[in-house]
Short mmCIF file of C-alpha atoms and ligand atoms in Angstrom, two decimals:
data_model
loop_
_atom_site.label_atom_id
_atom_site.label_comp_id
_atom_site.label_asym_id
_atom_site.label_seq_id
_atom_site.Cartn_x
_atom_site.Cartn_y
_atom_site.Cartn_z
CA UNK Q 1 0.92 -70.34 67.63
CA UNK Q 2 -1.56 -70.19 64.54
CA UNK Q 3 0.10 -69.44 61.41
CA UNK Q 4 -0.32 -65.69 60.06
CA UNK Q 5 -1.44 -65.41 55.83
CA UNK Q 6 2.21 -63.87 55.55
CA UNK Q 7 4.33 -66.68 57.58
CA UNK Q 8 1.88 -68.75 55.31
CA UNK Q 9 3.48 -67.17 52.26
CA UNK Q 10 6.80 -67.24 53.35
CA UNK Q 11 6.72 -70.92 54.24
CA UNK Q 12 5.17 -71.85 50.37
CA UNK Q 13 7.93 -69.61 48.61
CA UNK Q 14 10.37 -71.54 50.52
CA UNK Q 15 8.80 -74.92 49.39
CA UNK Q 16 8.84 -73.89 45.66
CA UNK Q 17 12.37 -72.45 46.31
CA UNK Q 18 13.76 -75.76 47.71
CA UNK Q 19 11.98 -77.50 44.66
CA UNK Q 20 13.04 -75.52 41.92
CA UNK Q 21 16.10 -75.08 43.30
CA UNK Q 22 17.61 -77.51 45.52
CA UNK Q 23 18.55 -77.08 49.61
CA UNK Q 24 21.58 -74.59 49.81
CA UNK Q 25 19.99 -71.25 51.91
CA UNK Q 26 18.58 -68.05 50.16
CA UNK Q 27 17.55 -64.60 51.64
CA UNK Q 28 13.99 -63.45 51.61
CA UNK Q 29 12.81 -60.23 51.20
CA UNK Q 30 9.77 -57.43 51.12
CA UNK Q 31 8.80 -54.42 49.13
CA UNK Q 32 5.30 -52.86 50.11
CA UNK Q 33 2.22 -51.76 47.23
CA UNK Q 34 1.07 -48.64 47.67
CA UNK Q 35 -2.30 -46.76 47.59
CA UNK Q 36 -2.49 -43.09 46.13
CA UNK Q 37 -4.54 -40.63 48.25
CA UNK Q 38 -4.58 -37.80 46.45
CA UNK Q 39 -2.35 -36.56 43.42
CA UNK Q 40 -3.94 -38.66 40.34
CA UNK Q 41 -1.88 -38.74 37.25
CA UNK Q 42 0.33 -36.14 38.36
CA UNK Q 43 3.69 -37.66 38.51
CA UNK Q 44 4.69 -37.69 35.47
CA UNK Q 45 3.53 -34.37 34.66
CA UNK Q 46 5.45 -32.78 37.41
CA UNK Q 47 3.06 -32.50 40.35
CA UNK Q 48 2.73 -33.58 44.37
CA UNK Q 49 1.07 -36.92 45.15
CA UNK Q 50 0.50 -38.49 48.14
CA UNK Q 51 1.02 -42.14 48.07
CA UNK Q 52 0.98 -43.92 51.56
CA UNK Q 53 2.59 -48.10 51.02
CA UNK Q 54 0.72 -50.30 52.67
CA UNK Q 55 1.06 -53.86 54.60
CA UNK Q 56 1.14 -55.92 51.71
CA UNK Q 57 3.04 -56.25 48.73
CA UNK Q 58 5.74 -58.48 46.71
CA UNK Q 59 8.17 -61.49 48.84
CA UNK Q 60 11.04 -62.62 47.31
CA UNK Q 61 13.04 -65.71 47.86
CA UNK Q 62 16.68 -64.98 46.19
CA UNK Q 63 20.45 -66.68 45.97
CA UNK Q 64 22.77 -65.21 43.58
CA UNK Q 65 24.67 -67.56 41.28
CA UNK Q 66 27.95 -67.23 40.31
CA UNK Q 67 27.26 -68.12 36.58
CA UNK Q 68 25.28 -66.10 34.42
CA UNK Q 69 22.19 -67.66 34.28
CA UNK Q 70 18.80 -66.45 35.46
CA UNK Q 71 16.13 -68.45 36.83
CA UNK Q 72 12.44 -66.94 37.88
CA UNK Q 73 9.75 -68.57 39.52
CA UNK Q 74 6.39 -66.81 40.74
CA UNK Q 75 3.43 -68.24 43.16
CA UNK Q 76 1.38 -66.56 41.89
CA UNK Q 77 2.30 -66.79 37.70
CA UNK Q 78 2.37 -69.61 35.74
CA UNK Q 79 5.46 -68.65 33.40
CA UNK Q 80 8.56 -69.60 34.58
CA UNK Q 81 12.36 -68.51 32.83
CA UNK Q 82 15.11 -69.49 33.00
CA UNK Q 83 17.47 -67.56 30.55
CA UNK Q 84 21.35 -66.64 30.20
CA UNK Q 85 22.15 -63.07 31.06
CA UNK Q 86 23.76 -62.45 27.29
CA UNK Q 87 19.54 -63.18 25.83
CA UNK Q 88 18.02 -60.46 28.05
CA UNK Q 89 18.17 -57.88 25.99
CA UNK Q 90 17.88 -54.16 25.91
CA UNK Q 91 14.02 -54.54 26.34
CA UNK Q 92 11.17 -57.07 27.70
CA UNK Q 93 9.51 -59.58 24.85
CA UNK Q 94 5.85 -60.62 25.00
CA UNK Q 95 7.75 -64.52 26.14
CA UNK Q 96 9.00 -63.13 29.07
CA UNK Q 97 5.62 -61.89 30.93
CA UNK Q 98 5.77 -61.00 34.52
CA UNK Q 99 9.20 -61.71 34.66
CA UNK Q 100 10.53 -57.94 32.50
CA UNK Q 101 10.34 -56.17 35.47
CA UNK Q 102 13.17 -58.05 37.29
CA UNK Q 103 14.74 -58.56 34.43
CA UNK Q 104 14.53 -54.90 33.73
CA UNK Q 105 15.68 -54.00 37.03
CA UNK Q 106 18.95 -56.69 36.75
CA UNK Q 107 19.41 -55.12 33.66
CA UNK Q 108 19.63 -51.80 35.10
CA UNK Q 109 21.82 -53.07 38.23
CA UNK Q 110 24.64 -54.48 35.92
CA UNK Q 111 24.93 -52.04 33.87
CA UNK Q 112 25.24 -49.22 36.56
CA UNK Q 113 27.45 -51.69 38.37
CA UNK Q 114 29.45 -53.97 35.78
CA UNK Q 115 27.98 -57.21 38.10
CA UNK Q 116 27.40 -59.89 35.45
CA UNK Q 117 26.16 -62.85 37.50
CA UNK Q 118 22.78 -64.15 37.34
CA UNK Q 119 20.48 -65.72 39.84
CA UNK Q 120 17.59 -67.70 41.42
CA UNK Q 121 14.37 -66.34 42.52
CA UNK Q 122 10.76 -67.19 43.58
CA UNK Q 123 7.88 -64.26 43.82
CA UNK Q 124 4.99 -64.11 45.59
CA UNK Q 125 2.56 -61.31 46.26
CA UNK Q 126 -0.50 -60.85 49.00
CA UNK Q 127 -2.26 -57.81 46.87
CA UNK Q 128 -4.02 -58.19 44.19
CA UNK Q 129 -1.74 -58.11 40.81
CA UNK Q 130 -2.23 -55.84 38.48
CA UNK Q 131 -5.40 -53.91 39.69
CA UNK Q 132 -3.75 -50.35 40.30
CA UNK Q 133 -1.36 -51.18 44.12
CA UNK Q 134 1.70 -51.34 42.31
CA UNK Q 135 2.54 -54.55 42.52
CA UNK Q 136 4.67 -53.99 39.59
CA UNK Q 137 6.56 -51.17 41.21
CA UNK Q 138 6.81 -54.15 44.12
CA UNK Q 139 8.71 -56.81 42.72
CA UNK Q 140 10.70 -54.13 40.95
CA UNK Q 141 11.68 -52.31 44.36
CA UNK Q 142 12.26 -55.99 45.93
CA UNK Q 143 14.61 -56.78 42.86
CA UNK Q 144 16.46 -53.66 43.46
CA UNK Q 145 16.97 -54.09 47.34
CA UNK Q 146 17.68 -57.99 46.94
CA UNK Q 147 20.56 -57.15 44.14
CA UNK Q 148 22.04 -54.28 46.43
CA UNK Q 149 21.98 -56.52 49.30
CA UNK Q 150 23.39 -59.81 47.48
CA UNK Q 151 26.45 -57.59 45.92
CA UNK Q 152 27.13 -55.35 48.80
CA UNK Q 153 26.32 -52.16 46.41
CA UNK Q 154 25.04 -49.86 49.42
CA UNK Q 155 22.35 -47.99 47.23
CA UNK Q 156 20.07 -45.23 49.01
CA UNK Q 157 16.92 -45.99 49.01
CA UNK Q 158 15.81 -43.26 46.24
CA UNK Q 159 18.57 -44.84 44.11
CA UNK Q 160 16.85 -48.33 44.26
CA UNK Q 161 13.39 -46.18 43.03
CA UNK Q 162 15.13 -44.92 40.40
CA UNK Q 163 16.22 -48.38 39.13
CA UNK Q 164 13.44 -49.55 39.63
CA UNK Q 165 11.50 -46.71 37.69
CA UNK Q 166 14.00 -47.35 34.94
CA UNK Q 167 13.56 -50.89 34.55
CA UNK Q 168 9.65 -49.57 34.44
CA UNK Q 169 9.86 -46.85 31.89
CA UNK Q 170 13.31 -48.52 29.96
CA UNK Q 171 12.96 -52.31 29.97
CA UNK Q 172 9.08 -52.60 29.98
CA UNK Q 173 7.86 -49.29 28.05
CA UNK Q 174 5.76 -47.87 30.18
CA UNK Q 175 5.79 -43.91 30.09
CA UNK Q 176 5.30 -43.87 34.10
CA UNK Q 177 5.91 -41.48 36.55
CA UNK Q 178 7.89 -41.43 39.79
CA UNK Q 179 5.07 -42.88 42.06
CA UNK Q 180 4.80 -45.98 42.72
CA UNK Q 181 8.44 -46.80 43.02
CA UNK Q 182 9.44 -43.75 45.41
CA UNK Q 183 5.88 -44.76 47.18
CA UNK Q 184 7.25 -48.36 48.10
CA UNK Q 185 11.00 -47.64 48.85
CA UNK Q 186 10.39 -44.45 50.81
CA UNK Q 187 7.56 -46.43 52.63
CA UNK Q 188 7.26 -45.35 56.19
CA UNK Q 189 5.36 -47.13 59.12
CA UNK Q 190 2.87 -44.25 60.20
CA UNK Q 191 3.27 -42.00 57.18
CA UNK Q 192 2.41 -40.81 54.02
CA UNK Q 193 4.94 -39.85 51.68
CA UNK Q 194 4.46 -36.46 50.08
CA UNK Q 195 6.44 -36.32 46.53
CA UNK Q 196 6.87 -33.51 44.67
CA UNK Q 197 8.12 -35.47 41.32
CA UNK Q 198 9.55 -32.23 39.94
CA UNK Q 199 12.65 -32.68 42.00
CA UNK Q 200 11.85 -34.72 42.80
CA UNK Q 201 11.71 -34.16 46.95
CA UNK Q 202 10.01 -35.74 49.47
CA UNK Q 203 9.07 -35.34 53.02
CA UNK Q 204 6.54 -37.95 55.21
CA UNK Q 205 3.21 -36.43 56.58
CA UNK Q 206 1.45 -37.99 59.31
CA UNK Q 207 -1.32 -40.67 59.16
CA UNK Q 208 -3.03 -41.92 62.00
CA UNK Q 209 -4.69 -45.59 61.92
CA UNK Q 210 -6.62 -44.87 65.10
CA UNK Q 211 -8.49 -42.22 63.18
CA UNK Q 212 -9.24 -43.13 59.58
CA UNK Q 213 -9.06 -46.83 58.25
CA UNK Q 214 -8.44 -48.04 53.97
CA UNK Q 215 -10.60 -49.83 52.52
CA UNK Q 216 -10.23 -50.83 48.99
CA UNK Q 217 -12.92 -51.72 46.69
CA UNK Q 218 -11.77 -54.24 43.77
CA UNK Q 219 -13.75 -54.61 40.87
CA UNK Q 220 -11.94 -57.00 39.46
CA UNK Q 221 -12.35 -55.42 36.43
CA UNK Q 222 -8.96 -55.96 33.78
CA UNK Q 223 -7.42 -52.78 33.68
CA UNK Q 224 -7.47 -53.07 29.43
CA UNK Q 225 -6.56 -49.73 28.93
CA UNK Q 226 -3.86 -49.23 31.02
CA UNK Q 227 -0.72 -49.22 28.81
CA UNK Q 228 -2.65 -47.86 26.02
CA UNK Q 229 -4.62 -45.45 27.80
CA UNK Q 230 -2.50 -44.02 30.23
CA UNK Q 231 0.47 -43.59 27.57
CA UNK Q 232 -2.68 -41.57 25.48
CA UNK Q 233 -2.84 -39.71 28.29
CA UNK Q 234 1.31 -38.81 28.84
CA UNK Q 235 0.75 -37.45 24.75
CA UNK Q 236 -2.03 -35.45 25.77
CA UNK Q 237 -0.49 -33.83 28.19
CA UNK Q 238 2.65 -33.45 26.54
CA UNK Q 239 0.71 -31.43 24.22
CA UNK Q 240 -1.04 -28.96 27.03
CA UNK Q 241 2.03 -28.44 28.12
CA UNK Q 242 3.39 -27.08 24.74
CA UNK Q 243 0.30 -24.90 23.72
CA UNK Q 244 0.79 -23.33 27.63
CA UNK Q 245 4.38 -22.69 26.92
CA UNK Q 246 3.93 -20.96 23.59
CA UNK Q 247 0.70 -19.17 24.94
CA UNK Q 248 1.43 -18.27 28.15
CA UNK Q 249 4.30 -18.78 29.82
CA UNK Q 250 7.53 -21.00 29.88
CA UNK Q 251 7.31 -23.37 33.06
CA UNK Q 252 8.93 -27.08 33.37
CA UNK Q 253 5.70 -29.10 34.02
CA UNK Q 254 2.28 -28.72 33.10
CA UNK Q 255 0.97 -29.26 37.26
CA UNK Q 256 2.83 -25.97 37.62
CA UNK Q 257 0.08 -23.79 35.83
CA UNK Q 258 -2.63 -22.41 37.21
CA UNK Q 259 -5.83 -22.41 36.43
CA UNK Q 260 -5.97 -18.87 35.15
CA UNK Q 261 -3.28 -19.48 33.27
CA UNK Q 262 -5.44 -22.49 31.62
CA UNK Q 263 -7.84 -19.83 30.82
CA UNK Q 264 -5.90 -17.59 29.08
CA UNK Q 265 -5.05 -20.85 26.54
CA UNK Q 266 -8.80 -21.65 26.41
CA UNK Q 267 -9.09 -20.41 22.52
CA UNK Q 268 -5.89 -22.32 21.66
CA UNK Q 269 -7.08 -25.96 22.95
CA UNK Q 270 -9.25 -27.87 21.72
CA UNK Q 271 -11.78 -29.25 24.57
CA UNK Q 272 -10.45 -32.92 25.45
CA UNK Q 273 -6.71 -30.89 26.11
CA UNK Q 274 -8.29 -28.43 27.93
CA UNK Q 275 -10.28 -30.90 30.16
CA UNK Q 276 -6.78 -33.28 30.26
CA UNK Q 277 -4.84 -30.24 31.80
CA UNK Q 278 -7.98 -28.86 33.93
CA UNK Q 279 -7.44 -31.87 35.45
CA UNK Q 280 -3.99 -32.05 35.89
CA UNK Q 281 -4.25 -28.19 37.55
CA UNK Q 282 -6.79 -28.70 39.86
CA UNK Q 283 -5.52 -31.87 41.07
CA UNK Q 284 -2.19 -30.50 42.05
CA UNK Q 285 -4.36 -28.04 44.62
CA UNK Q 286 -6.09 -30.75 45.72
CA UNK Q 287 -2.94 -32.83 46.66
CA UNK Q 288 -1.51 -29.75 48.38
CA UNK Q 289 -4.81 -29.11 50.45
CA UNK Q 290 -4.46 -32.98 51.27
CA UNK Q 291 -1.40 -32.61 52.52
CA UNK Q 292 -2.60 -29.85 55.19
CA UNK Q 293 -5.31 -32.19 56.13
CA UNK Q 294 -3.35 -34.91 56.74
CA UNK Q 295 -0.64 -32.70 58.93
CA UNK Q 296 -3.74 -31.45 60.78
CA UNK Q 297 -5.65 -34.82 61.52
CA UNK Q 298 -8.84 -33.33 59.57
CA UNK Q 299 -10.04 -36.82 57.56
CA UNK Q 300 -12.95 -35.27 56.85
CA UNK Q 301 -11.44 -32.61 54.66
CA UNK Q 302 -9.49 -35.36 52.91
CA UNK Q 303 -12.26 -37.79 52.36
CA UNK Q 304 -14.16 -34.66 50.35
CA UNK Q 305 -10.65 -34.18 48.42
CA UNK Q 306 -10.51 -37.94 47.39
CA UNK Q 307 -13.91 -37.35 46.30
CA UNK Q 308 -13.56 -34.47 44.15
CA UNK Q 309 -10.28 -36.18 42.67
CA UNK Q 310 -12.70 -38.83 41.80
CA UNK Q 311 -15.34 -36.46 39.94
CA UNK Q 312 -12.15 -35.21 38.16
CA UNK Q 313 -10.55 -38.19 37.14
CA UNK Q 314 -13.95 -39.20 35.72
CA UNK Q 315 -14.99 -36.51 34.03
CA UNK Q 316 -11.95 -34.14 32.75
CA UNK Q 317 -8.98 -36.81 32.70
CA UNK Q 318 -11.68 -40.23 31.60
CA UNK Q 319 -9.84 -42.91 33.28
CA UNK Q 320 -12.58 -43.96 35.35
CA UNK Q 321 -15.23 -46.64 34.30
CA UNK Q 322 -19.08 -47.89 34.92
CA UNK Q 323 -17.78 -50.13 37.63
CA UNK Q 324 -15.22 -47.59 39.83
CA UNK Q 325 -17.85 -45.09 39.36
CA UNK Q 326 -20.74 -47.05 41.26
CA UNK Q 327 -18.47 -48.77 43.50
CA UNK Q 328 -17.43 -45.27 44.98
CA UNK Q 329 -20.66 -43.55 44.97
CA UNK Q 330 -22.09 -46.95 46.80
CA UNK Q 331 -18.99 -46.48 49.43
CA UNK Q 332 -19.58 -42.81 49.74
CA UNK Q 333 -23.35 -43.56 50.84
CA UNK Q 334 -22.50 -45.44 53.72
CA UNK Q 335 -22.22 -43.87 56.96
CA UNK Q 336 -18.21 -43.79 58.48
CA UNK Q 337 -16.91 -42.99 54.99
CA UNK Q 338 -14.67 -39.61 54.59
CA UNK Q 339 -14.72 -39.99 50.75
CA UNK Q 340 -13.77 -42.69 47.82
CA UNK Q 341 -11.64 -42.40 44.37
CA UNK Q 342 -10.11 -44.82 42.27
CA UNK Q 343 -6.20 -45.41 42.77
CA UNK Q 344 -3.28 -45.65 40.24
CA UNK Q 345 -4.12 -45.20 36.50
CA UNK Q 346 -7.76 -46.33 36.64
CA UNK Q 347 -9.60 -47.99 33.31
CA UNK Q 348 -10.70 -50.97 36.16
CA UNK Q 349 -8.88 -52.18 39.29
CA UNK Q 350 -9.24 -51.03 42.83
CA UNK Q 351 -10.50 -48.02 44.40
CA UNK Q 352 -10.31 -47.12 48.11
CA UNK Q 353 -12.52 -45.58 50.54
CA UNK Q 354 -11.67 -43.85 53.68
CA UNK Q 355 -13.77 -44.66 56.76
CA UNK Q 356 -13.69 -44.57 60.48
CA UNK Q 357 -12.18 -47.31 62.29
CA UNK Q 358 -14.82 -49.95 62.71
CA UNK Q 359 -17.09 -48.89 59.35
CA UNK Q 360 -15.65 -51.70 57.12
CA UNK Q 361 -18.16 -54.28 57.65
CA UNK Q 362 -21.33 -52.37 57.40
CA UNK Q 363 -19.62 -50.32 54.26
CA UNK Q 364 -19.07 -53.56 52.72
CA UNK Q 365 -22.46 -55.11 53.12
CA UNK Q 366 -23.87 -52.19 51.98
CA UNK Q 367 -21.73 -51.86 48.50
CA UNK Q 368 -21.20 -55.94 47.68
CA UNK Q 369 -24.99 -56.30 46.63
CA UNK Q 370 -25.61 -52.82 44.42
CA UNK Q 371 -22.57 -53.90 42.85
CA UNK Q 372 -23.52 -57.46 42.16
CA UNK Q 373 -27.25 -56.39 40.95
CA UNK Q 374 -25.41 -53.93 38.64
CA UNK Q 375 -22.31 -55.87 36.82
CA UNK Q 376 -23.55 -59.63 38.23
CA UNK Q 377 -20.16 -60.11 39.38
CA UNK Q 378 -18.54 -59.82 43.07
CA UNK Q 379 -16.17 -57.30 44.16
CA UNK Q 380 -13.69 -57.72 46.59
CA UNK Q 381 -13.25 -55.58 49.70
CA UNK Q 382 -10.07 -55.32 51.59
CA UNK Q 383 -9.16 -53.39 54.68
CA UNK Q 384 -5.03 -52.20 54.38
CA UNK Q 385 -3.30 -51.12 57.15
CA UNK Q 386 0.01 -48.68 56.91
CA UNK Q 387 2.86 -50.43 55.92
CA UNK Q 388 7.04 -50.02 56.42
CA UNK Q 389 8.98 -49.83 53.52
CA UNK Q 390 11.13 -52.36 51.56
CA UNK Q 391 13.02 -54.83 54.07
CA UNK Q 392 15.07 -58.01 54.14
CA UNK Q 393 13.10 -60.67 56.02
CA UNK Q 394 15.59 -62.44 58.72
C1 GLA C 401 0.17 -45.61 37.51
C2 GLA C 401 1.57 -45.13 37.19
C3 GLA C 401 2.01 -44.01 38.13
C4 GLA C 401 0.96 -42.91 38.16
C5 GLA C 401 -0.44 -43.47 38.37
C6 GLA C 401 -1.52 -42.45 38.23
O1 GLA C 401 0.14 -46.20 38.77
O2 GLA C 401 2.49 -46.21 37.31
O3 GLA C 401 3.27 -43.52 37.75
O4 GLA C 401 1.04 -42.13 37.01
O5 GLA C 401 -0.72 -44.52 37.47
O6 GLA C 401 -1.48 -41.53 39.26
#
């Protein structure tokens, strides 16, 4: 039997584990990343999104200890920690890297549970880190299932999102949304999840791998921006939402206005607020009319959503860049593609495209050269299939 790139993983983590560690067993587990469809930088500002998790993501290696010491290892990191529980801390230092999102969901766990004890743990990921799949929301929903499973807490799934979205928003500082959590512990084989982050509620809406493929487009570009940018961009809206209220009328989220509503404010914003909430409003009807597409099989009609989602992520809501802009437009001239846009926050990382089955090799010859004439760099392409949700590997 040849060896799969995921037994592959599995086999190192439990090499490093047994090094670091010593012999006694450990459990292993999975969250999934996610990709967005439609719904960009709604979450936090009370709208539907449409997040599908896909077949990769974060693997963890775990044994709890019965002292209170913590000790993380990652495959794919060079820091390693090993600290006491009482040094954690109320919030992540610059010293502890990668390793503030566990930390920040333990944190989390023992207070909401009183569980004091520490443990050991090795990471590893197969999608890219950092570029906009959530492989921060990853090793936070893997924490979260591994510490409910090691202490016998019983959590619901949406429980382990919300500690993991604390640890997120709390322990790290990052204004975030719902998303990406809910998107990779409400991950369903064959589905999309449709959140509506007011509630928030949730149902699952049909996706069908024999009819439209993911391809995602890296450009390897740093995301630079993304703390400072996208926490810009929480202000800004924070501040649409206020002029609204006063001007218009009283609702809970700015994604609940309409556009006519935005009108009537027109005189009391000043143009980057307007274009920040135009944005925001028009994206919330595209996520909605992606939802009927998806429930009635019409790709099509969501490719041409994900590609004016693109247009307005670019132009009214500026997190795109030189290099998601080209590699989209590239994607989106090649035939079998129902539309491209980039995913999570933008400022660099991945974008996908949706094609037919079968499309990905020609799509990718096609867009690998304009990009590498245009930044002389490579991009990476990557074909992601549907994934489950979190599990414990047995
Ligand atoms: C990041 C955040 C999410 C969401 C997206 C933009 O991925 O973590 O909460 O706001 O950006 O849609």
């Amino acid at each position: 039997m040849t060896a799969t790139p995921r037994s592959r993983l599995l086999d190192a983590i439990g090499v490093r584990f047994r090094a670091d560690f010593g012999e006694a067993p450990f459990r292993r587990f999975f969250a999934p990343g996610r990709i967005n469809l439609v719904g960009a930088h709604l979450d936090y500002n009370g709208g539907d999104v449409l997040p599908m998790a896909v077949d990769r993501g974060i693997y963890l290696a775990i044994r709890p200890r019965r002292d209170a010491r913590l000790r993380l290892r990652s495959l794919d990191q060079g820091l390693t920690v090993d600290i006491e529980a009482k040094d954690v801390g109320e919030r992540t230092r610059p010293e502890l890297g990668w390793t503030g999102y566990p930390l920040g969901v333990w944190h989390g766990f023992q207070q909401s549970t009183g569980m004091r004890t520490g443990f050991d743990a090795v990471f590893a990921g197969d999608l890219p880190m950092a570029s906009g799949l959530s492989s921060s929301a990853a090793i936070e929903v893997v924490t979260a299932l591994a510490l409910d499973a090691l202490h016998g807490t019983k959590l619901e799934r949406q429980q382990l999102a919300l500690l993991a979205h604390r640890a997120e928003t709390g322990f790290v500082g990052v204004r975030c949304g719902i998303m990406d959590q809910f998107a990779s512990a409400l991950g369903r084989a064959g589905q999309v999840l449709l959140l509506h982050c007011a509630g928030p509620r949730w149902e699952h809406v049909p996706f069908d791998p024999n009819a439209c493929e993911v391809l995602v487009l890296d450009t390897k570009k740093p995301r630079l921006l993304a703390k400072s940018g996208f926490n810009e961009r929480v202000a800004q809206c924070a501040t649409a939402h206020e002029i609204l209220r006063t001007h218009v009328r009283d609702l809970p989220h700015l994604a609940l206005y309409t556009v006519a509503d935005l009108e009537q404010s027109r005189s009391a914003m000043d143009d980057l607020t307007f274009r920040r909430a135009r944005h925001v409003v028009t994206e919330m009807e595209r996520t909605r009319d992606g939802a009927r597409a998806l429930r009635s099989h019409d790709y099509a009609a969501l490719g041409a959503l994900l590609n004016a989602s693109h247009r307005s992520t670019a132009s009214d809501y500026e997190v795109s860049c030189d290099e998601l802009d080209v590699i989209t437009a590239a994607a989106r001239a090649c035939e079998g593609v129902f539309g491209a846009r980039l995913t999570g926050a933008g400022f660099g990382g991945c974008a996908i495209a949706l094609l037919h089955p079968g499309a990905a090799d020609a799509v990718r010859a096609h867009v690998a050269p304009i990009y590498r004439a245009r930044f002389g760099s490579e991009a990476g392409f990557d074909l992601l299939r549907n994934g489950t949700g979190p599990c414990e590997i047995t």
